[in-house]
Structure formats: structure tokens, C-alpha cells
Amino acid sequence: MRYISTRGAAPVLDFEAVTLAGLASDGGLYVPEHWPRFSRDEVAGLAGLSYVETAVRICAPFIGTALTEAELRALLTKAYGGFHHAAVTPLVQLDQRHWLLELFHGPTLAFKDVAMQALGLLFEAFLARSGRHVTIIGATSGDTGSAAIDALAGRAGVEVFMLHPSGRVSDVQRRQMTTVLAPNIHNIAIEGNFDDAQALVKAMFNDPGFNSRFALSAVNSINWARLMLQIVYYFYAAVRLGAPDRAISFAVPTGNFGDVFAGYVAKAMGLPIDRLIVATNENDILHRALSAGDYSAGTVTPTASPSMDIQVSSNFERLLFDLGGRDGAATAAAMQGFEASRAMAIPAGQVATAATAFDSARVDSDAMATALRWAQEACGEIIDPHTAIALAAARASAGDTPVVTLATAHPGKFRDAVERASGVRPGLPRRAQGLFDREERYDVLPADLAAIEAHIAARARPIA
Ligand SMILES: *Cc1c(COP(=O)(O)O)cnc(C)c1O
């Protein structure tokens, strides 16, 4: 498989190069040159396969010759062997129409482990092969950072600098990052919000001298390999609920648009997905974009679902590229306009095309709390606020197609917010106990590019 940039001006890369590159050099995001298609029989053939075998089948066409099938199987077996549930991503039934897909059984209690545990191993394998060394820079609203740090701590060939907005991640999220004391892990608390942290990361990538001197790389959801690894659980869940004979809908708590974009790819590959329900909290740019073509950023409102408290959704560019007929020059012009004015009107024809796959909903904190209490009182399931945003949207959706709500975090990761909404304080699973006894290490820096670059330059390994 070959990968092209959404802005049309970066080199075409293979899977190994696209994994190590993260962002494209023209400021765009890499996407496969075409979506591989699974026939109805191939989808039916996934029935009964383990999570790892499902992942081998789904990932193989994207990986091409970068790994042999045996290497891929060994890597995925290792990645998912560390999950604390034998089904890796189990389905839980709520009522006759609704299911939860629990994606939080990895080491850091959120769905980002599903992709990141395998991505860490892909980095290690590809870097060892070429003898290269990279500096991974990331911005996190909490869960990406902890998942990346767990997956990359102590791995050869990588130095990791993770920026989080100071004071705006939960205590569990922060400690999952800052108590990892491996020498290749560097946590930076930025005096600003998540968008400030993400803008700093983008600026470092766009600084050619800095980027090439330290061989910058990214594991944010702009990294294609992460999205590929998230396609797997859409197939895994839908096949268990009757695909390809029955269509399934998914409700996805959405921030950076990575997780739900993986669902869009699954649909493009031939999985019979009826609706992809994009659920946002009060930070509703994606709901406005998909329902009215209004893609305009405001200011971030802090909510009980902080991993969705963002205004600019980096992966949305991948959808815009497809909606615009995969015209890189047009996507580049539209995104440059958006970057200058922080607003974009999506043409009505493209909004209508998006509506063939996506519904959207804005869920406020009251509706979130109602869904959270319903899961608890009617079904005996304690869910986290991110999951509750999507469950509220799922329950409000029309029709009788079965709906799978992606349960993106363990409730214990957001126990203060769960307690406020429901009165019940969830426990932390055993794998996270001890977090509050460990030493923390991080630096606090202003949201200033020169200061951050100097800090990293003093600690990273430059190219010889
Ligand atoms: C990251 C995250 C999301 C949002 O996922 P995107 O891929 O950014 O849309 C939702 N819930 C939780 C718990 C997360 O960590």
C-alpha cells in the first residue's frame, strides 16, 4: 500500500515510512492511496476469529510488505497479550438495542492503548531495522499521553516529549504519565490549554531546522498506523452482532475525530455500518460541521469529558479530503484558509455526502449524567463520562438498528466526574493501584515555542 498526503505535495510513502513520519511534510495527513475492499465472504470469514487474528486480516492490506504475516501476528500477539481481558475488546449488552464495546482493558485504562501498544512495537521494529533514532513529540489532553508513554517507555531508538495542558488533565491521567521514570520519557506541563499544546507541536514539526536535527516523529492520532489499528474493533464487534447479514451503527465519543474516522474507513472497506454517530460534548465544532457545514473554532469549554475538550479536530482533514474528491490542492487551500481565520464553511454538497455515513449530536452535561445514571440503574454498568456522551447520543438516535457505543475509558480513570454525575465512586482496577504512591517527574513551561524547543534540544539526541 502507498500513502499520499491530504495536501498533495508531500512524497508518497510506504507503510514503514508513514508510520515513522507521522505528519506529512506539506502539513497534511497521510492516507492510503485507496481503501482496500473486503468482500461479503471475507467479512463473514472473520466470524469466530480471535482479536489478534481479526487484526492480522484487517491490517495486512495496509501494511503490505513492511512486515511478513508471521511478524505481524507476533507483534499483535505481544501488544494484546498485555490486555486485562481475554476478549481484548469485549461487548456488553445494555438492552435489546444497545451495546457497549469496552476498549479500556489496556494498561492505561483508555481506548488509546488499543492502537498505541501495537504502535510502540511497530516503531521499535522499524527503527531497529534501519538503525535510526527518532524524537517523538506529542500533545495530549490526557489519554494519548499516558498510552504513548506506557507503550514507548524504555524502547530503543525513541526519545519521547509529551506536552499536556497544566492542571487540565485528571489526577489519574497526569500520574499515569509523570510517574513513568524511564530515562527516554519527558513530560512537559504547558501553561495553556490543549489547543495551545497541539499548536506548539505543529509549530515544531513546521520548523525545518528543528524537525530535521532531531528527526521528529508523532504518535498522535495524525499517525496513520493508529487509525489502522482502530479499524479492527469495528469489524470485531460488528461481526459478533451479525455482520455482514445485519447492519450495525456505532456511537463514538469524539474529540480529534480519529476513532470515528477509523469507523468510516471500516465502512469504506465493506463493513455494513449503518450510521456513525459522532457525539461531542459542549465543544461541538464537529456537530456544527456535520449538521450545518459550520467548521469554526471557538474557545475550549472545560467539561467532565476532558479528552473531548478540543476545538480543532486534526483528523477531520482526512474526511474533508475524501469529501472533496481527494483533491490535495483543494484540501490544502481549504485548510490554509481555516488556519488563518479559524473558520470554514463546508460546501452543502459535501455536508450531504458526509450525512450518508455520519449523524452527529451535541450532548450537554445534564444529558451525559442522565445516560450515565441510566447505564448504572437500568443495566448495572458504571460508565465513564466520555462513554456517557456517546451513549446519550446513541439512545437519542432514531431507528432500530443495533447501536454499539464505544466505551473509551474505564470509569475509574474519571472517578471524580463519575461520582459527581451518579453519586457512585468507581474503584481503580488493580493494574492502576499504587499510582498515588509513586514519585512524579515533569517540567512546567510557558506556551512559548522558543522555550520548548530549547528545553527539548537540551535533552533530545540530535542526528549525528
Ligand atoms: C481520545 C479520547 C476520545 C476522543 O477520541 P478521538 O479519536 O480524539 O476522537 C474519547 N474518549 C476518550 C476516553 C479518549 O481518551
PDB file of C-alpha atoms and ligand atoms in Angstrom, residues 110-112 143 253-259 307-308 384 386 408-409 414, ligand 1:
ATOM      1  CA  ALA A 110      -8.476   4.183  27.893  1.00  0.00           C
ATOM      2  CA  PHE A 111      -9.061   3.104  24.319  1.00  0.00           C
ATOM      3  CA  LYS A 112      -5.846   4.687  23.084  1.00  0.00           C
ATOM      4  CA  ASP A 143      -5.219   9.744  27.444  1.00  0.00           C
ATOM      5  CA  PRO A 253     -17.358   9.918  21.808  1.00  0.00           C
ATOM      6  CA  THR A 254     -15.376  12.234  19.566  1.00  0.00           C
ATOM      7  CA  GLY A 255     -12.570  14.725  20.031  1.00  0.00           C
ATOM      8  CA  ASN A 256      -9.835  14.632  17.419  1.00  0.00           C
ATOM      9  CA  PHE A 257     -12.033  12.595  15.032  1.00  0.00           C
ATOM     10  CA  GLY A 258      -9.538   9.723  14.951  1.00  0.00           C
ATOM     11  CA  ASP A 259     -11.665   6.979  16.459  1.00  0.00           C
ATOM     12  CA  SER A 307     -10.353  14.063  26.292  1.00  0.00           C
ATOM     13  CA  MET A 308     -13.017  15.625  24.056  1.00  0.00           C
ATOM     14  CA  ASP A 384     -17.220   6.992  32.310  1.00  0.00           C
ATOM     15  CA  HIS A 386     -16.859  10.119  27.622  1.00  0.00           C
ATOM     16  CA  THR A 408     -13.453   4.675  25.585  1.00  0.00           C
ATOM     17  CA  ALA A 409     -12.311   4.922  29.203  1.00  0.00           C
ATOM     18  CA  PHE A 414     -12.519   9.759  35.712  1.00  0.00           C
TER      19      PHE A 414
HETATM   20  C1  LIG B   1      -9.097  10.392  22.964  1.00  0.00           C
HETATM   21  C2  LIG B   1     -10.392  10.073  23.604  1.00  0.00           C
HETATM   22  C3  LIG B   1     -11.606  10.326  22.959  1.00  0.00           C
HETATM   23  C4  LIG B   1     -11.679  11.011  21.625  1.00  0.00           C
HETATM   24  O1  LIG B   1     -11.160  10.224  20.594  1.00  0.00           O
HETATM   25  P1  LIG B   1     -10.719  10.903  19.213  1.00  0.00           P
HETATM   26  O2  LIG B   1     -10.091   9.813  18.440  1.00  0.00           O
HETATM   27  O3  LIG B   1      -9.761  12.000  19.582  1.00  0.00           O
HETATM   28  O4  LIG B   1     -11.966  11.445  18.584  1.00  0.00           O
HETATM   29  C5  LIG B   1     -12.771   9.938  23.605  1.00  0.00           C
HETATM   30  N1  LIG B   1     -12.745   9.344  24.815  1.00  0.00           N
HETATM   31  C6  LIG B   1     -11.602   9.100  25.475  1.00  0.00           C
HETATM   32  C7  LIG B   1     -11.662   8.480  26.824  1.00  0.00           C
HETATM   33  C8  LIG B   1     -10.388   9.446  24.887  1.00  0.00           C
HETATM   34  O5  LIG B   1      -9.247   9.187  25.538  1.00  0.00           O
END
